[in-house]
N, CA, C and O atoms as a DFTB+ gen file, in Angstrom:
428 C
 N C O
     1  1       1.572     -22.657      12.245
     2  2       1.338     -21.270      11.899
     3  2       2.311     -20.410      12.689
     4  3       2.508     -20.614      13.886
     5  1       2.917     -19.447      12.005
     6  2       3.832     -18.519      12.655
     7  2       3.293     -17.120      12.486
     8  3       3.211     -16.618      11.365
     9  1       2.927     -16.487      13.569
    10  2       2.477     -15.109      13.519
    11  2       3.675     -14.202      13.686
    12  3       4.612     -14.528      14.414
    13  1       3.647     -13.088      13.027
    14  2       4.792     -12.198      13.105
    15  2       4.390     -10.751      12.994
    16  3       3.234     -10.400      13.227
    17  1       5.348      -9.900      12.636
    18  2       5.112      -8.475      12.634
    19  2       4.127      -8.009      11.583
    20  3       3.712      -6.850      11.609
    21  1       3.740      -8.871      10.660
    22  2       2.821      -8.455       9.612
    23  2       1.378      -8.803       9.929
    24  3       0.547      -8.835       9.021
    25  1       1.057      -9.063      11.180
    26  2      -0.326      -9.195      11.600
    27  2      -0.962     -10.531      11.313
    28  3      -2.121     -10.571      10.899
    29  1      -0.262     -11.619      11.513
    30  2      -0.857     -12.928      11.328
    31  2       0.028     -13.836      10.510
    32  3       1.188     -13.528      10.235
    33  1      -0.540     -14.956      10.131
    34  2       0.204     -15.948       9.345
    35  2       0.485     -15.391       7.948
    36  3      -0.421     -14.901       7.275
    37  1       1.732     -15.470       7.525
    38  2       2.120     -14.984       6.201
    39  2       1.585     -15.939       5.142
    40  3       1.827     -17.145       5.207
    41  1       0.869     -15.409       4.181
    42  2       0.271     -16.212       3.118
    43  2       1.012     -16.060       1.790
    44  3       1.095     -17.013       1.015
    45  1       1.546     -14.877       1.525
    46  2       2.164     -14.633       0.226
    47  2       3.112     -13.450       0.339
    48  3       2.863     -12.494       1.074
    49  1       4.210     -13.541      -0.412
    50  2       5.119     -12.417      -0.549
    51  2       5.185     -12.088      -2.030
    52  3       5.644     -12.903      -2.831
    53  1       4.728     -10.895      -2.397
    54  2       4.738     -10.486      -3.798
    55  2       5.990      -9.693      -4.105
    56  3       6.342      -8.772      -3.367
    57  1       6.656     -10.038      -5.173
    58  2       7.885      -9.342      -5.554
    59  2       8.034      -9.383      -7.071
    60  3       8.955     -10.001      -7.606
    61  1       7.129      -8.726      -7.735
    62  2       7.092      -8.778      -9.189
    63  2       7.991      -7.752      -9.861
    64  3       7.898      -7.572     -11.075
    65  1       8.854      -7.077      -9.122
    66  2       9.625      -5.982      -9.678
    67  2      11.063      -6.341     -10.036
    68  3      11.902      -5.448     -10.150
    69  1      11.362      -7.601     -10.211
    70  2      12.723      -8.006     -10.549
    71  2      13.191      -7.236     -11.781
    72  3      12.514      -7.205     -12.809
    73  1      14.357      -6.621     -11.655
    74  2      14.925      -5.852     -12.754
    75  2      14.494      -4.402     -12.782
    76  3      15.070      -3.608     -13.526
    77  1      13.511      -4.039     -12.005
    78  2      13.005      -2.666     -11.987
    79  2      13.890      -1.785     -11.111
    80  3      14.563      -2.261     -10.197
    81  1      13.870      -0.505     -11.412
    82  2      14.576       0.474     -10.596
    83  2      13.595       1.014      -9.563
    84  3      12.481       1.416      -9.900
    85  1      14.017       1.017      -8.316
    86  2      13.192       1.555      -7.236
    87  2      13.928       2.739      -6.624
    88  3      15.158       2.755      -6.568
    89  1      13.184       3.709      -6.174
    90  2      13.781       4.887      -5.563
    91  2      13.063       5.165      -4.247
    92  3      12.214       6.052      -4.158
    93  1      13.421       4.392      -3.237
    94  2      12.797       4.520      -1.924
    95  2      11.277       4.432      -2.045
    96  3      10.546       5.231      -1.461
    97  1      10.827       3.465      -2.801
    98  2       9.406       3.292      -3.080
    99  2       8.992       1.862      -2.763
   100  3       9.829       1.018      -2.441
   101  1       7.697       1.600      -2.859
   102  2       7.187       0.250      -2.642
   103  2       7.821      -0.693      -3.655
   104  3       7.851      -0.411      -4.853
   105  1       8.332      -1.825      -3.153
   106  2       9.014      -2.761      -4.043
   107  2       8.552      -4.193      -3.840
   108  3       8.986      -5.087      -4.566
   109  1       7.685      -4.427      -2.873
   110  2       7.175      -5.769      -2.608
   111  2       5.975      -5.628      -1.673
   112  3       5.708      -4.548      -1.146
   113  1       5.270      -6.714      -1.481
   114  2       4.202      -6.708      -0.481
   115  2       4.143      -8.057       0.207
   116  3       4.481      -9.097      -0.360
   117  1       3.700      -7.996       1.451
   118  2       3.554      -9.194       2.267
   119  2       2.078      -9.309       2.624
   120  3       1.499      -8.400       3.218
   121  1       1.476     -10.436       2.255
   122  2       0.066     -10.679       2.543
   123  2      -0.029     -11.660       3.698
   124  3       0.533     -12.754       3.653
   125  1      -0.749     -11.251       4.731
   126  2      -0.977     -12.134       5.867
   127  2      -2.465     -12.427       5.962
   128  3      -3.252     -11.975       5.130
   129  1      -2.838     -13.180       6.974
   130  2      -4.258     -13.486       7.162
   131  2      -5.050     -12.252       7.557
   132  3      -6.274     -12.243       7.431
   133  1      -4.375     -11.206       8.035
   134  2      -5.074     -10.017       8.515
   135  2      -4.915      -8.783       7.640
   136  3      -5.749      -7.880       7.705
   137  1      -3.866      -8.718       6.821
   138  2      -3.642      -7.501       6.044
   139  2      -2.644      -7.737       4.924
   140  3      -2.055      -8.811       4.802
   141  1      -2.473      -6.707       4.111
   142  2      -1.423      -6.663       3.108
   143  2      -0.561      -5.461       3.449
   144  3      -1.066      -4.348       3.592
   145  1       0.741      -5.685       3.579
   146  2       1.675      -4.620       3.932
   147  2       2.658      -4.413       2.793
   148  3       3.212      -5.367       2.247
   149  1       2.864      -3.159       2.447
   150  2       3.846      -2.851       1.423
   151  2       5.230      -2.799       2.049
   152  3       5.394      -2.377       3.194
   153  1       6.218      -3.232       1.284
   154  2       7.617      -3.170       1.689
   155  2       8.260      -2.073       0.851
   156  3       8.146      -2.065      -0.374
   157  1       8.924      -1.164       1.514
   158  2       9.549      -0.043       0.824
   159  2      11.052      -0.237       0.729
   160  3      11.691      -0.665       1.690
   161  1      11.615       0.078      -0.429
   162  2      13.056       0.003      -0.629
   163  2      13.718       1.071       0.246
   164  3      13.337       2.240       0.177
   165  1      14.691       0.694       1.057
   166  2      15.341       1.671       1.927
   167  2      16.316       2.578       1.182
   168  3      16.722       3.620       1.697
   169  1      16.689       2.178      -0.035
   170  2      17.622       2.941      -0.860
   171  2      17.167       2.845      -2.316
   172  3      16.369       1.976      -2.671
   173  1      17.677       3.737      -3.144
   174  2      17.378       3.679      -4.564
   175  2      18.298       2.697      -5.263
   176  3      19.474       2.584      -4.917
   177  1      17.768       1.991      -6.242
   178  2      18.587       1.054      -6.994
   179  2      17.740       0.125      -7.826
   180  3      16.529       0.305      -7.953
   181  1      18.396      -0.879      -8.395
   182  2      17.721      -1.857      -9.249
   183  2      17.591      -3.169      -8.489
   184  3      18.552      -3.634      -7.875
   185  1      16.406      -3.763      -8.529
   186  2      16.193      -5.056      -7.884
   187  2      16.846      -6.119      -8.756
   188  3      16.432      -6.341      -9.893
   189  1      17.882      -6.783      -8.210
   190  2      18.652      -7.756      -8.992
   191  2      18.359      -9.198      -8.599
   192  3      18.707     -10.125      -9.331
   193  1      17.722      -9.389      -7.450
   194  2      17.394     -10.755      -7.034
   195  2      16.217     -10.721      -6.070
   196  3      16.100      -9.822      -5.237
   197  1      15.351     -11.716      -6.201
   198  2      14.246     -11.899      -5.259
   199  2      14.333     -13.313      -4.702
   200  3      14.843     -14.218      -5.363
   201  1      13.842     -13.495      -3.504
   202  2      13.899     -14.792      -2.831
   203  2      12.704     -15.643      -3.260
   204  3      11.633     -15.573      -2.657
   205  1      12.897     -16.429      -4.287
   206  2      11.815     -17.278      -4.823
   207  2      11.399     -18.388      -3.858
   208  3      10.317     -18.955      -4.007
   209  1      12.236     -18.705      -2.878
   210  2      11.839     -19.746      -1.911
   211  2      10.641     -19.298      -1.092
   212  3       9.952     -20.129      -0.500
   213  1      10.381     -17.988      -1.051
   214  2       9.218     -17.488      -0.312
   215  2       7.910     -17.823      -1.011
   216  3       6.850     -17.798      -0.385
   217  1       7.972     -18.136      -2.301
   218  2       6.763     -18.542      -3.020
   219  2       6.147     -19.782      -2.384
   220  3       4.925     -19.894      -2.282
   221  1       6.998     -20.713      -1.957
   222  2       6.528     -21.959      -1.354
   223  2       6.525     -21.933       0.165
   224  3       5.825     -22.727       0.794
   225  1       7.294     -21.033       0.764
   226  2       7.389     -20.976       2.228
   227  2       7.472     -19.530       2.700
   228  3       8.504     -19.109       3.223
   229  1       6.388     -18.758       2.519
   230  2       6.425     -17.347       2.881
   231  2       6.611     -17.095       4.377
   232  3       7.004     -16.001       4.782
   233  1       6.330     -18.097       5.186
   234  2       6.480     -17.935       6.645
   235  2       7.928     -17.688       7.057
   236  3       8.189     -17.273       8.187
   237  1       8.874     -17.942       6.147
   238  2      10.281     -17.684       6.455
   239  2      10.529     -16.207       6.780
   240  3      11.488     -15.878       7.477
   241  1       9.671     -15.323       6.279
   242  2       9.803     -13.895       6.581
   243  2       9.747     -13.686       8.094
   244  3      10.471     -12.846       8.629
   245  1       8.900     -14.437       8.780
   246  2       8.778     -14.316      10.236
   247  2       9.733     -15.228      10.988
   248  3      10.285     -14.839      12.017
   249  1       9.932     -16.437      10.481
   250  2      10.732     -17.395      11.245
   251  2      12.231     -17.160      11.133
   252  3      12.978     -17.493      12.053
   253  1      12.684     -16.585      10.006
   254  2      14.124     -16.379       9.804
   255  2      14.372     -15.156       8.921
   256  3      14.940     -15.286       7.837
   257  1      13.952     -13.964       9.373
   258  2      14.042     -12.775       8.516
   259  2      15.462     -12.384       8.129
   260  3      15.659     -11.776       7.077
   261  1      16.445     -12.712       8.941
   262  2      17.832     -12.366       8.624
   263  2      18.568     -13.513       7.933
   264  3      19.755     -13.401       7.625
   265  1      17.864     -14.603       7.693
   266  2      18.454     -15.763       7.021
   267  2      17.635     -16.110       5.800
   268  3      17.651     -15.372       4.814
   269  1      16.919     -17.219       5.846
   270  2      16.173     -17.715       4.687
   271  2      14.956     -16.863       4.325
   272  3      14.373     -17.053       3.257
   273  1      14.561     -15.926       5.198
   274  2      13.380     -15.101       4.939
   275  2      13.668     -13.763       4.287
   276  3      12.805     -12.886       4.268
   277  1      14.880     -13.594       3.748
   278  2      15.197     -12.331       3.076
   279  2      14.260     -12.128       1.893
   280  3      13.768     -13.100       1.319
   281  1      14.009     -10.880       1.527
   282  2      13.044     -10.573       0.473
   283  2      13.672     -10.334      -0.893
   284  3      13.305     -10.982      -1.874
   285  1      14.618      -9.403      -0.954
   286  2      15.175      -9.041      -2.246
   287  2      16.550      -8.410      -2.088
   288  3      16.953      -8.011      -0.995
   289  1      17.246      -8.330      -3.193
   290  2      18.564      -7.703      -3.222
   291  2      18.495      -6.511      -4.165
   292  3      18.008      -6.618      -5.291
   293  1      18.991      -5.375      -3.685
   294  2      18.974      -4.146      -4.477
   295  2      20.407      -3.747      -4.797
   296  3      21.252      -3.653      -3.907
   297  1      20.670      -3.513      -6.080
   298  2      21.956      -2.961      -6.513
   299  2      21.820      -1.439      -6.387
   300  3      21.086      -0.802      -7.143
   301  1      22.533      -0.880      -5.428
   302  2      22.364       0.537      -5.107
   303  2      22.892       1.449      -6.206
   304  3      23.849       1.119      -6.906
   305  1      22.249       2.597      -6.340
   306  2      22.695       3.639      -7.258
   307  2      23.686       4.556      -6.551
   308  3      24.715       4.926      -7.116
   309  1      23.365       4.923      -5.298
   310  2      24.189       5.872      -4.543
   311  2      24.484       5.285      -3.164
   312  3      23.629       5.310      -2.278
   313  1      25.686       4.763      -2.987
   314  2      26.051       4.101      -1.729
   315  2      26.023       5.043      -0.534
   316  3      25.960       4.577       0.604
   317  1      26.068       6.344      -0.752
   318  2      26.028       7.276       0.376
   319  2      24.674       7.244       1.090
   320  3      24.558       7.725       2.217
   321  1      23.647       6.677       0.439
   322  2      22.333       6.547       1.089
   323  2      22.408       5.648       2.327
   324  3      21.561       5.748       3.215
   325  1      23.401       4.785       2.391
   326  2      23.562       3.902       3.553
   327  2      23.755       4.703       4.841
   328  3      23.358       4.264       5.920
   329  1      24.367       5.878       4.716
   330  2      24.642       6.704       5.895
   331  2      23.372       7.127       6.626
   332  3      23.418       7.393       7.828
   333  1      22.253       7.195       5.936
   334  2      21.001       7.641       6.536
   335  2      20.187       6.505       7.152
   336  3      19.162       6.754       7.787
   337  1      20.634       5.256       6.972
   338  2      19.877       4.109       7.479
   339  2      20.226       3.796       8.930
   340  3      21.326       4.098       9.390
   341  1      19.288       3.194       9.640
   342  2      19.513       2.724      11.008
   343  2      20.173       1.356      10.966
   344  3      20.000       0.599      10.011
   345  1      20.933       1.048      12.012
   346  2      21.415      -0.326      12.138
   347  2      20.301      -1.152      12.780
   348  3      19.289      -0.602      13.215
   349  1      20.485      -2.455      12.838
   350  2      19.425      -3.354      13.321
   351  2      19.005      -3.039      14.750
   352  3      17.813      -3.071      15.055
   353  1      19.947      -2.739      15.630
   354  2      19.582      -2.476      17.036
   355  2      18.812      -1.160      17.162
   356  3      17.885      -1.072      17.967
   357  1      19.171      -0.154      16.398
   358  2      18.429       1.114      16.434
   359  2      17.011       0.930      15.911
   360  3      16.061       1.502      16.445
   361  1      16.879       0.125      14.860
   362  2      15.559      -0.132      14.301
   363  2      14.700      -0.913      15.300
   364  3      13.522      -0.601      15.478
   365  1      15.277      -1.916      15.948
   366  2      14.551      -2.701      16.943
   367  2      14.063      -1.794      18.071
   368  3      12.930      -1.933      18.534
   369  1      14.907      -0.876      18.510
   370  2      14.530       0.068      19.566
   371  2      13.351       0.937      19.114
   372  3      12.413       1.154      19.881
   373  1      13.394       1.430      17.883
   374  2      12.302       2.231      17.346
   375  2      10.998       1.436      17.308
   376  3       9.948       1.942      17.702
   377  1      11.067       0.190      16.832
   378  2       9.876      -0.658      16.761
   379  2       9.328      -0.934      18.157
   380  3       8.117      -0.867      18.369
   381  1      10.200      -1.243      19.104
   382  2       9.759      -1.495      20.474
   383  2       9.065      -0.271      21.072
   384  3       8.047      -0.394      21.753
   385  1       9.627       0.908      20.811
   386  2       9.013       2.144      21.312
   387  2       7.636       2.352      20.690
   388  3       6.692       2.716      21.391
   389  1       7.511       2.128      19.392
   390  2       6.237       2.306      18.721
   391  2       5.203       1.287      19.223
   392  3       4.032       1.622      19.397
   393  1       5.635       0.063      19.449
   394  2       4.724      -0.956      19.984
   395  2       4.224      -0.556      21.362
   396  3       3.052      -0.760      21.681
   397  1       5.097       0.008      22.176
   398  2       4.696       0.464      23.517
   399  2       3.670       1.576      23.420
   400  3       2.705       1.598      24.184
   401  1       3.863       2.494      22.496
   402  2       2.893       3.584      22.284
   403  2       1.571       3.017      21.819
   404  3       0.515       3.433      22.298
   405  1       1.610       2.067      20.886
   406  2       0.391       1.448      20.372
   407  2      -0.372       0.734      21.480
   408  3      -1.597       0.832      21.551
   409  1       0.342       0.016      22.346
   410  2      -0.321      -0.687      23.455
   411  2      -0.998       0.295      24.405
   412  3      -2.105       0.035      24.878
   413  1      -0.352       1.409      24.686
   414  2      -0.928       2.394      25.588
   415  2      -2.178       3.038      24.995
   416  3      -3.113       3.384      25.717
   417  1      -2.184       3.194      23.670
   418  2      -3.325       3.851      23.019
   419  2      -4.417       2.848      22.623
   420  3      -5.449       3.233      22.073
   421  1      -4.184       1.568      22.904
   422  2      -5.167       0.541      22.584
   423  2      -5.103       0.077      21.144
   424  3      -6.022      -0.594      20.673
   425  1      -4.014       0.427      20.415
   426  2      -3.877       0.078      18.997
   427  2      -3.251      -1.239      18.744
   428  3      -3.087      -1.634      17.589
């Protein structure tokens, strides 16, 4: 069992929107033993590929999120939206800060 950021062992990754256009909206969900979390598209575009290997091994989301645990591929509508996104280190810093706040508040 691999516990990760989604609150327990990953049981299922839902990605039924292949071919759909998303506009910074929910585009997938991750079901763990403790909760269901929605995944939001960081940019607007059309979902052109989903990682079907997660159907049989959803734990890859936690064990190798930047490798075999990828979720989906979005064909962007407006590439300038990339300018508003954080890089991986900035995002990690934000998550670490939020986790520290949650620990202090007992969350």
